[in-house]
GROMACS .gro file of C-alpha atoms in nm:
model
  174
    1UNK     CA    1   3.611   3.371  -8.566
    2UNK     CA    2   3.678   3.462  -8.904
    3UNK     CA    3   3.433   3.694  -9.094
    4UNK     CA    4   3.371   3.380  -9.355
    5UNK     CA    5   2.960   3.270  -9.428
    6UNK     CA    6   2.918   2.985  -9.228
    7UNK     CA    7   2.708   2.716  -9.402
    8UNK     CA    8   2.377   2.688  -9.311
    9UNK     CA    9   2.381   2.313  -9.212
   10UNK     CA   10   2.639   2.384  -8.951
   11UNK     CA   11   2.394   2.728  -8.801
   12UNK     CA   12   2.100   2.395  -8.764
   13UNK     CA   13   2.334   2.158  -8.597
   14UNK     CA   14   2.456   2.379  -8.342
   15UNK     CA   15   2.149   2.524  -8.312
   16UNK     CA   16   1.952   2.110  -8.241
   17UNK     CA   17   2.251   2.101  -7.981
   18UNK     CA   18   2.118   2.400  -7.711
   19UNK     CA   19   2.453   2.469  -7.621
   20UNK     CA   20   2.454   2.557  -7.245
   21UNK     CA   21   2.700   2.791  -7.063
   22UNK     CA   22   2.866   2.499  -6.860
   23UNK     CA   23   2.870   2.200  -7.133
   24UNK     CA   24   3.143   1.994  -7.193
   25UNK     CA   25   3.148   1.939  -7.602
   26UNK     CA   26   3.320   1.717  -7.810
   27UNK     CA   27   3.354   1.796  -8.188
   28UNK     CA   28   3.449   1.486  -8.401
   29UNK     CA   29   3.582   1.607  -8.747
   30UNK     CA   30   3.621   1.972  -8.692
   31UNK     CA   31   3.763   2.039  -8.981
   32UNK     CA   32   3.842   2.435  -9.049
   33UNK     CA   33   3.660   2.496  -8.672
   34UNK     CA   34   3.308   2.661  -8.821
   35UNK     CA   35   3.121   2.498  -8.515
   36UNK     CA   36   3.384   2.556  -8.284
   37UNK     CA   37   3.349   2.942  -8.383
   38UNK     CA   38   2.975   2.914  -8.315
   39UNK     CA   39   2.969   2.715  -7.962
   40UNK     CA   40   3.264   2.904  -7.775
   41UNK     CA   41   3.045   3.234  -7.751
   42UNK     CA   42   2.735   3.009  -7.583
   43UNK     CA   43   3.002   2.910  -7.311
   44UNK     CA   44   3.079   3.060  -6.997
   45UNK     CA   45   3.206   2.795  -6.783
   46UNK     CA   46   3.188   2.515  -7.063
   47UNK     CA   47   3.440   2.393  -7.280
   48UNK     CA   48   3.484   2.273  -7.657
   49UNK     CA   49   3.747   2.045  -7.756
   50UNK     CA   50   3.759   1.932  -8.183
   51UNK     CA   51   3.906   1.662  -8.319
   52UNK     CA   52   4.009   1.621  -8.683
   53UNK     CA   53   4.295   1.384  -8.880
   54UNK     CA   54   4.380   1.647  -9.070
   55UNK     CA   55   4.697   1.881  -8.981
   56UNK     CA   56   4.546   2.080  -9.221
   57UNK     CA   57   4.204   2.118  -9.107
   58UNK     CA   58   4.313   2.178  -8.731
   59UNK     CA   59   4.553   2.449  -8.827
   60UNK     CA   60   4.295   2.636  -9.003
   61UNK     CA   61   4.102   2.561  -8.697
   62UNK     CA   62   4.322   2.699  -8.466
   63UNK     CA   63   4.360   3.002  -8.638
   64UNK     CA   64   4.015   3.053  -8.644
   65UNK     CA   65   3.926   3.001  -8.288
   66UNK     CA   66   4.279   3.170  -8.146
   67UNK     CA   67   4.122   3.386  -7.902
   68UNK     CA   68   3.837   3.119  -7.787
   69UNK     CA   69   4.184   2.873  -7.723
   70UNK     CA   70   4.375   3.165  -7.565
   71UNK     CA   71   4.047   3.226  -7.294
   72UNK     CA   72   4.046   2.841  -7.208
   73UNK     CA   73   3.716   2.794  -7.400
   74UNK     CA   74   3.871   2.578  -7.671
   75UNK     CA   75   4.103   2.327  -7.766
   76UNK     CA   76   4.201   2.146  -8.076
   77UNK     CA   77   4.383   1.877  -8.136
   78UNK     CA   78   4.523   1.652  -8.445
   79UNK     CA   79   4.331   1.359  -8.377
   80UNK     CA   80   4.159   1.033  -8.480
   81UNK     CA   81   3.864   0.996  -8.277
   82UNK     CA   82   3.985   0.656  -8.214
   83UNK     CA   83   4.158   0.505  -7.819
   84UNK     CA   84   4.490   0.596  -7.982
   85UNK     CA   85   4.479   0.966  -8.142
   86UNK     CA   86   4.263   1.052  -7.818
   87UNK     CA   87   4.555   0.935  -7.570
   88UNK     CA   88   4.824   1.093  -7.792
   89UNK     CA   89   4.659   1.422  -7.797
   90UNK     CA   90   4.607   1.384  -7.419
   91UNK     CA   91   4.200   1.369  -7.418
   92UNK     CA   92   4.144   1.032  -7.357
   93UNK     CA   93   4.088   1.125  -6.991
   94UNK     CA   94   3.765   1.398  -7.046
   95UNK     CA   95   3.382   1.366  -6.976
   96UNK     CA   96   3.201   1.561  -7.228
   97UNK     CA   97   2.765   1.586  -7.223
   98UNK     CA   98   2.752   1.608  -7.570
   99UNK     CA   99   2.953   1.443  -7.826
  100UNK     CA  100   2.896   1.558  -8.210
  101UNK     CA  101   2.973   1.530  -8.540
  102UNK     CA  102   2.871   1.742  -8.873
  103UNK     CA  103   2.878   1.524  -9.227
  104UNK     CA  104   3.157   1.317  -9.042
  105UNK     CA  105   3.068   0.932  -9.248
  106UNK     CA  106   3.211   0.737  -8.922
  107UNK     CA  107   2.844   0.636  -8.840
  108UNK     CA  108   2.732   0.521  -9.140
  109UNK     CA  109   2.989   0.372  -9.347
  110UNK     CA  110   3.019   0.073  -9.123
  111UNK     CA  111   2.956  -0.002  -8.736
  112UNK     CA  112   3.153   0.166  -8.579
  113UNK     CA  113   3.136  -0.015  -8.245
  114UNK     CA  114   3.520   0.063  -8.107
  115UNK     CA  115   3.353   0.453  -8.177
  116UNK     CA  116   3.042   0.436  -8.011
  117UNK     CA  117   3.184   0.253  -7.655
  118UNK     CA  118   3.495   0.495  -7.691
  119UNK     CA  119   3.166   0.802  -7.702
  120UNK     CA  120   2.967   0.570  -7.421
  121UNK     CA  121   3.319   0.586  -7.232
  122UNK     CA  122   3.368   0.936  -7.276
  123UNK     CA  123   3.002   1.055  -7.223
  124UNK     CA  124   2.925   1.208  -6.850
  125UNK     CA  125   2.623   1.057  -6.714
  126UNK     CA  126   2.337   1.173  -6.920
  127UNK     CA  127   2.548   1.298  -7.215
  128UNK     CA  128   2.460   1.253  -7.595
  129UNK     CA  129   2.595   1.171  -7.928
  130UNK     CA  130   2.472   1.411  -8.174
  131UNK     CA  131   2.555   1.298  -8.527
  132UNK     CA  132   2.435   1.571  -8.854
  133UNK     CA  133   2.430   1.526  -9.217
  134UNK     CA  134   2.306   1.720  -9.498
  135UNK     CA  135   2.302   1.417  -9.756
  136UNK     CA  136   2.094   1.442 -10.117
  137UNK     CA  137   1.717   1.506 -10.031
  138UNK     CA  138   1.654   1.159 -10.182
  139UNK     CA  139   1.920   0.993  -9.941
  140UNK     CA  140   1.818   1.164  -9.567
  141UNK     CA  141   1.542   0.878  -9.455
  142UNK     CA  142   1.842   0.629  -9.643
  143UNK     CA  143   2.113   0.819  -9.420
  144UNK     CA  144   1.958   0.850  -9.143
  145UNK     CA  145   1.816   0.506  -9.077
  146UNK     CA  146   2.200   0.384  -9.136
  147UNK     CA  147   2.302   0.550  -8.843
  148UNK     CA  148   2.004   0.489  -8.587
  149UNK     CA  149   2.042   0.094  -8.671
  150UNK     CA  150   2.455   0.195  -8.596
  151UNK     CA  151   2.393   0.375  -8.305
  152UNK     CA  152   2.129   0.123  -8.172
  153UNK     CA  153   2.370  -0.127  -8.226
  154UNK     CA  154   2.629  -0.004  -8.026
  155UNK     CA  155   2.379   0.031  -7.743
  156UNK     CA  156   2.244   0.372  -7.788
  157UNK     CA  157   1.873   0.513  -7.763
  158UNK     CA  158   1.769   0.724  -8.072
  159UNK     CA  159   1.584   1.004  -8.224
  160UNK     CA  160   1.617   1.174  -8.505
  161UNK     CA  161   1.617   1.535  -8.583
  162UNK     CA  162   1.447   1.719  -8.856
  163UNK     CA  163   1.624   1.988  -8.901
  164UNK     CA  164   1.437   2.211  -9.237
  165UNK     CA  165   1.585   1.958  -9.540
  166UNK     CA  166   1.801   1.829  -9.585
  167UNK     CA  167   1.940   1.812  -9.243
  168UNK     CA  168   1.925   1.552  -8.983
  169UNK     CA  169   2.065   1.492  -8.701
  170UNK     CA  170   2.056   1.166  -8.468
  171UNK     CA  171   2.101   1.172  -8.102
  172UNK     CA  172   2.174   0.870  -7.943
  173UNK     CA  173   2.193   0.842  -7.555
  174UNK     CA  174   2.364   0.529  -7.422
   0.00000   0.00000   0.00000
């Protein structure tokens, strides 16, 4: 990883997910692959794979993580998390125990149900979806009780994560 400051928010989200050596992670919206940088050093046997729509955003990520991609640890692909993007890029097919997502809107912008039973799908038994946002301090209770009524919705338990303002996290378990 790159010698760039890594944002605190991401440090706190990684951090809520105790990363263990063997996990299985999914990153949704990876962007420039901060969090991907962070994980791949708690792994021995585990894997990350990161998702983002952006060409952009996954080169960047790529570049970042080279040697964490080279050693098996990683992989990154140009992908919606959506049925489609995930079959393209040839993941469709993976069990991951935790699914997660930094300031990624999918979850609270509407409901997201073809998302959440593509992450129930994907999920190995007793995996969770891990969703983080730093929003405005005036808009985290607002935020985060948008996506525990979308993840409860879509058949998930809840709880949500204070993580020091203004982070949250939710983790839903199907």
């Amino acid at each position: 990883m790159t010698g760039t400051a890594v944002p605190e928010r991401i440090r706190r989200a990684v951090a809520a997910l105790d990363v263990r050596a063997g996990d299985r992670l999914l990153e949704i919206g990876c962007g420039g692959g901060v969090a991907v940088g962070l994980v791949c050093p708690l792994l021995t046997t585990g894997t990350i794979t990161a998702v983002d729509r952006s060409a952009t955003a996954t080169a960047r990520a790529v570049r970042r993580n080279a040697d964490s991609i080279r050693d098996g640890r990683a992989t990154i692909a140009t992908a919606a998390f959506a049925e489609p993007g995930l079959t393209t890029a040839g993941l469709a097919d993976r069990r991951f125990d935790k699914i997660f997502a930094i300031n990624v809107n999918l979850f609270w912008t509407g409901p997201a149900q073809a998302e959440l039973a593509l992450a129930t799908r994907l999920l190995a038994s007793g995996g969770a979806l891990y969703a983080f946002y730093e929003p405005p301090g005036e808009r985290l209770d607002e935020l985060a009780a948008k996506v525990t009524g979308t993840f409860e919705a879509g058949g998930f338990a809840t709880q949500v994560l204070r993580l020091s303002a203004p982070v949250v996290g939710i983790v839903g378990r199907p």
